[in-house]
Coordinates of C-alpha atoms and ligand atoms in Angstrom, one line a residue:
M1 CA -3.4 -19.8 4.6
L2 CA -2.0 -20.0 8.2
D3 CA 0.7 -17.6 7.2
K4 CA -2.0 -15.0 6.4
L5 CA -3.6 -15.3 9.8
R6 CA -2.7 -12.8 12.6
I7 CA -3.6 -13.2 16.3
V8 CA -4.4 -9.9 18.0
L9 CA -4.6 -9.6 21.8
I10 CA -6.1 -6.4 23.2
G11 CA -5.0 -5.0 26.6
T12 CA -3.6 -8.3 28.0
S13 CA -2.7 -8.0 31.7
H14 CA -0.9 -11.2 32.4
P15 CA 2.5 -11.9 30.7
G16 CA 1.7 -15.7 31.1
N17 CA -1.1 -15.3 28.7
I18 CA 1.1 -13.7 26.1
G19 CA 3.6 -16.6 26.5
G20 CA 0.7 -19.2 26.5
T21 CA -0.7 -17.6 23.3
A22 CA 2.7 -17.7 21.6
R23 CA 3.0 -21.4 22.5
A24 CA -0.5 -22.2 21.3
M25 CA 0.1 -20.4 18.0
H26 CA 3.5 -22.1 17.4
N27 CA 1.9 -25.5 18.1
M28 CA -0.7 -24.7 15.4
G29 CA 1.7 -23.3 12.9
L30 CA 0.8 -19.6 13.3
A31 CA 3.5 -16.9 13.6
D32 CA 2.0 -13.4 13.4
L33 CA 1.2 -12.1 16.9
A34 CA 0.1 -8.5 17.5
L35 CA -0.5 -6.9 20.9
V36 CA -2.7 -3.8 21.3
A37 CA -1.9 -1.6 24.3
P38 CA -0.7 -4.5 26.6
R39 CA -1.1 -3.8 30.3
C40 CA 1.8 -5.9 31.4
E41 CA 5.5 -6.6 30.5
V42 CA 5.6 -8.2 27.1
Y43 CA 9.2 -9.3 26.6
G44 CA 10.0 -10.3 30.2
S45 CA 10.9 -13.7 31.8
E46 CA 7.3 -14.7 32.6
S47 CA 6.0 -14.5 29.1
H48 CA 9.1 -16.3 27.8
A49 CA 8.8 -19.0 30.4
R50 CA 5.2 -19.7 29.5
A51 CA 6.0 -19.7 25.8
S52 CA 8.3 -22.7 26.5
G53 CA 10.1 -22.9 23.2
A54 CA 7.9 -20.5 21.3
D55 CA 10.0 -17.6 22.5
A56 CA 10.7 -16.3 19.0
L57 CA 7.0 -15.5 18.7
V58 CA 7.1 -13.4 21.8
S59 CA 10.2 -11.6 20.7
S60 CA 8.7 -10.8 17.3
A61 CA 5.3 -9.8 18.6
R62 CA 4.5 -6.3 17.5
V63 CA 2.9 -3.8 19.9
H64 CA 0.3 -1.3 18.6
A65 CA -1.4 1.6 20.2
S66 CA -4.9 0.7 18.9
L67 CA -6.9 -2.1 17.3
E68 CA -7.2 0.0 14.1
E69 CA -3.5 0.1 13.8
A70 CA -3.0 -3.6 14.5
V71 CA -5.5 -4.7 11.8
S72 CA -5.2 -1.8 9.3
D73 CA -3.9 -4.1 6.5
C74 CA -6.4 -6.9 7.2
T75 CA -9.2 -7.9 4.8
F76 CA -11.1 -10.2 7.2
V77 CA -11.3 -9.5 10.9
V78 CA -13.1 -11.7 13.4
G79 CA -13.6 -10.9 17.1
A80 CA -13.7 -13.7 19.7
S81 CA -16.2 -13.0 22.5
A82 CA -17.6 -15.1 25.3
R83 CA -20.6 -12.8 25.6
V84 CA -23.6 -12.2 23.3
R85 CA -24.1 -8.5 22.6
H86 CA -27.2 -6.4 22.5
L87 CA -26.8 -5.5 18.8
P88 CA -26.4 -8.9 17.1
W89 CA -23.5 -9.2 14.7
P90 CA -22.8 -12.0 12.1
M91 CA -21.8 -14.9 14.3
L92 CA -19.5 -17.8 13.4
T93 CA -18.9 -21.1 15.2
P94 CA -15.2 -22.0 15.5
R95 CA -15.8 -24.6 12.9
A96 CA -17.5 -22.2 10.5
L97 CA -14.6 -19.8 11.0
G98 CA -12.1 -22.5 10.0
E99 CA -14.2 -23.4 6.9
R100 CA -14.5 -19.8 5.8
L101 CA -10.8 -18.9 6.2
P102 CA -9.4 -20.6 3.0
R103 CA -11.6 -18.5 0.8
E104 CA -11.0 -15.3 2.9
C105 CA -7.3 -15.9 2.5
T106 CA -7.4 -16.6 -1.3
P107 CA -7.0 -13.0 -2.7
E108 CA -3.4 -11.7 -3.2
N109 CA -3.8 -9.0 -0.6
A110 CA -5.7 -11.1 1.9
R111 CA -4.8 -11.0 5.5
A112 CA -7.1 -12.3 8.3
A113 CA -7.0 -11.4 12.0
L114 CA -8.5 -13.1 15.0
V115 CA -9.0 -10.6 17.8
F116 CA -9.1 -11.4 21.5
G117 CA -10.2 -9.2 24.5
R118 CA -8.9 -8.4 27.9
E119 CA -8.8 -11.1 30.7
D120 CA -11.0 -9.0 33.0
S121 CA -13.4 -7.2 30.6
G122 CA -13.2 -8.9 27.2
M123 CA -13.7 -6.7 24.1
T124 CA -15.8 -3.5 24.1
N125 CA -18.8 -3.2 21.8
G126 CA -16.8 -0.6 19.8
E127 CA -14.0 -3.0 19.2
L128 CA -16.3 -5.8 18.2
Q129 CA -18.1 -3.5 15.8
R130 CA -14.7 -3.2 14.0
C131 CA -15.0 -6.9 13.1
H132 CA -16.6 -8.5 10.1
A133 CA -17.9 -11.3 12.3
H134 CA -17.9 -12.6 15.8
V135 CA -16.8 -16.1 16.9
H136 CA -18.1 -17.7 20.0
I137 CA -16.7 -20.9 21.4
P138 CA -19.7 -22.9 22.6
T139 CA -18.9 -23.2 26.3
N140 CA -21.0 -24.0 29.4
P141 CA -23.5 -21.0 29.4
D142 CA -23.1 -20.9 33.2
F143 CA -19.3 -20.6 33.0
S144 CA -18.6 -19.3 29.4
S145 CA -15.3 -17.5 29.6
L146 CA -12.2 -19.4 28.8
N147 CA -8.7 -18.4 29.8
L148 CA -7.3 -16.1 27.1
A149 CA -4.6 -18.4 25.8
A150 CA -7.0 -21.4 26.0
A151 CA -9.4 -19.5 23.7
V152 CA -6.6 -18.8 21.3
Q153 CA -5.7 -22.5 21.4
V154 CA -9.2 -23.6 20.5
L155 CA -9.6 -21.2 17.6
A156 CA -6.1 -21.7 16.3
Y157 CA -6.7 -25.5 16.3
E158 CA -9.9 -25.0 14.2
C159 CA -8.0 -22.9 11.7
R160 CA -5.2 -25.5 11.5
L161 CA -7.7 -28.3 10.9
A162 CA -9.3 -26.2 8.1
A163 CA -5.9 -25.4 6.6
L164 CA -4.9 -29.1 6.6
G165 CA -8.2 -30.1 5.0
A166 CA -8.3 -27.2 2.5
D167 CA -8.2 -28.1 -1.2
D168 CA -5.1 -27.1 -3.1
A169 CA -7.5 -25.4 -5.6
P170 CA -8.2 -21.8 -4.3
D171 CA -11.6 -21.3 -2.9
M172 CA -13.5 -18.3 -4.4
P173 CA -15.0 -15.7 -2.0
F174 CA -18.3 -15.5 -3.9
G175 CA -18.1 -18.8 -5.9
V176 CA -16.4 -17.1 -8.8
E177 CA -13.0 -15.5 -9.4
W178 CA -13.7 -11.9 -8.2
D179 CA -12.6 -8.9 -10.3
N180 CA -11.2 -6.7 -7.5
P181 CA -9.3 -7.3 -4.3
P182 CA -11.1 -6.9 -1.0
A183 CA -11.0 -3.6 0.8
T184 CA -8.6 -3.4 3.8
H185 CA -9.7 -2.6 7.3
D186 CA -7.9 0.8 7.0
D187 CA -10.0 1.6 3.8
L188 CA -13.1 0.7 5.7
E189 CA -12.3 2.8 8.8
R190 CA -11.5 5.8 6.6
F191 CA -14.8 5.2 4.7
F192 CA -16.8 5.1 8.0
E193 CA -15.2 8.3 9.2
H194 CA -16.1 10.0 5.9
L195 CA -19.6 8.6 6.0
E196 CA -20.2 9.8 9.6
R197 CA -18.9 13.3 8.8
T198 CA -21.1 13.5 5.8
L199 CA -24.2 12.2 7.6
I200 CA -23.6 14.8 10.3
D201 CA -23.1 17.5 7.6
I202 CA -26.4 16.7 5.9
D203 CA -28.2 16.6 9.3
F204 CA -29.1 12.9 9.1
H205 CA -26.9 11.9 12.0
D206 CA -26.9 13.6 15.4
P207 CA -23.7 12.5 17.3
D208 CA -25.4 13.7 20.6
N209 CA -28.2 11.2 19.9
P210 CA -26.6 8.5 17.8
R211 CA -29.2 5.7 18.4
Q212 CA -26.7 3.1 17.1
L213 CA -26.9 4.5 13.6
M214 CA -23.1 4.1 12.9
A215 CA -23.1 0.7 14.5
R216 CA -25.9 -0.4 12.2
L217 CA -24.3 1.0 9.1
R218 CA -21.0 -0.6 10.1
R219 CA -22.8 -3.9 10.4
L220 CA -24.4 -3.5 6.9
F221 CA -21.2 -2.6 5.2
M222 CA -19.1 -5.2 7.0
R223 CA -21.6 -7.9 6.1
S224 CA -21.4 -7.1 2.4
H225 CA -17.6 -7.6 2.2
I226 CA -16.8 -4.6 0.1
D227 CA -14.1 -4.8 -2.6
S228 CA -11.6 -2.0 -3.4
M229 CA -13.5 -0.8 -6.5
E230 CA -16.8 -0.6 -4.6
M231 CA -15.0 1.3 -1.8
N232 CA -13.7 3.8 -4.4
I233 CA -17.3 4.3 -5.7
L234 CA -18.7 4.8 -2.2
R235 CA -15.9 7.3 -1.3
G236 CA -16.6 9.0 -4.7
I237 CA -20.3 9.4 -3.8
L238 CA -19.5 10.9 -0.4
G239 CA -17.1 13.2 -2.1
A240 CA -19.8 14.4 -4.6
V241 CA -22.2 15.0 -1.7
N242 CA -19.6 17.0 0.1
K243 CA -18.9 19.0 -3.0
Q244 CA -22.6 19.8 -3.6
R245 CA -23.0 20.8 0.0
R246 CA -20.1 23.2 -0.3
A247 CA -21.4 24.6 -3.5
S248 CA -24.9 25.2 -2.1
S249 CA -23.6 26.8 1.1
R250 CA -21.5 29.1 -1.1
Q251 CA -24.6 30.0 -3.1
E252 CA -26.6 30.7 0.0
Y253 CA -23.8 32.9 1.3
H254 CA -23.8 34.9 -2.0
D255 CA -27.6 35.1 -2.1
G256 CA -27.6 36.3 1.5
N257 CA -25.0 38.9 0.7
G258 CA -26.0 39.8 -2.8
Ligands
LIG301 N1 -14.4 -11.6 31.3 C1 -14.4 -11.4 29.9 C2 -13.9 -12.6 29.2 C3 -12.4 -12.5 29.1 S1 -11.7 -13.9 28.5 C4 -15.8 -11.1 29.4 O1 -16.7 -11.2 30.1 O2 -15.9 -10.8 28.2 C5 -10.5 -13.2 27.4 C6 -10.8 -13.3 26.0 O3 -10.8 -14.7 25.6 C7 -12.2 -12.8 25.5 O4 -12.2 -11.4 25.4 C8 -12.4 -13.6 24.2 O5 -11.6 -12.9 23.2 C9 -11.7 -14.9 24.5 N2 -12.8 -15.9 25.0 C10 -12.9 -16.4 26.2 N3 -14.0 -17.3 26.2 C11 -14.5 -17.3 25.0 C12 -15.6 -18.0 24.3 N4 -16.3 -18.8 25.0 N5 -15.8 -17.7 23.0 C13 -15.0 -16.9 22.3 N6 -14.0 -16.2 22.9 C14 -13.7 -16.4 24.2

């Protein structure tokens, strides 16, 4: 299970936090570190010094231009945030996250990601809305924000505890053996793009006055944990809508010119 868990750091500005994260991960038996648009030197002496022995994780960390790219193959993405957001998102405690991981990691193609924000400004709402769930470490409400590597340490520890306690028998995502593998993050993002284009096309969605429509639809679909067959059906429905639209606009054109 731990080999299917990726730690993703967005826009990190202190190399010490990259090294500290590598050390925390290695201590807890994690090895997959991804960095999204880091704002500091990644492979330099400071990150290596703070990694103190977990240098290999720093050296093998992959750098990505965007969060989408870093989690494109993931089937379960959780964003860590110190702040409660205006549009509530499914929320997990660190313990509940650990308990859920074994079953999220059971399918063949499963890959989970824990995403962390910038030291100065955390994660944007848009980034959090690309996650299936949020996890909040219950800190002192008057001083809620942990150091980045410390937050990684706390959550990695919970995941390790859960992995150690997990039964050898695979846990089933919905209590039974499911018939299709879960959709990947990349599938979901392409679906959301297609859905948004279609909703604009049929005049349901006005991008100049979005009123959180896409955020709410994202929340709905992320919550239902779509599998790859369901994803194909949804894409097929959108494709049929697009086809009808094109056919009726061709008809209107012919009628108008006929
Ligand atoms: N000043 C930022 C916090 C940055 S701390 C803000 O207001 O959002 C850097 C990152 O560590 C956060 O983006 C988050 O991913 C993680 N983190 C820090 N404290 C946390 C907490 N209490 N619960 C969950 N994640 C936390």
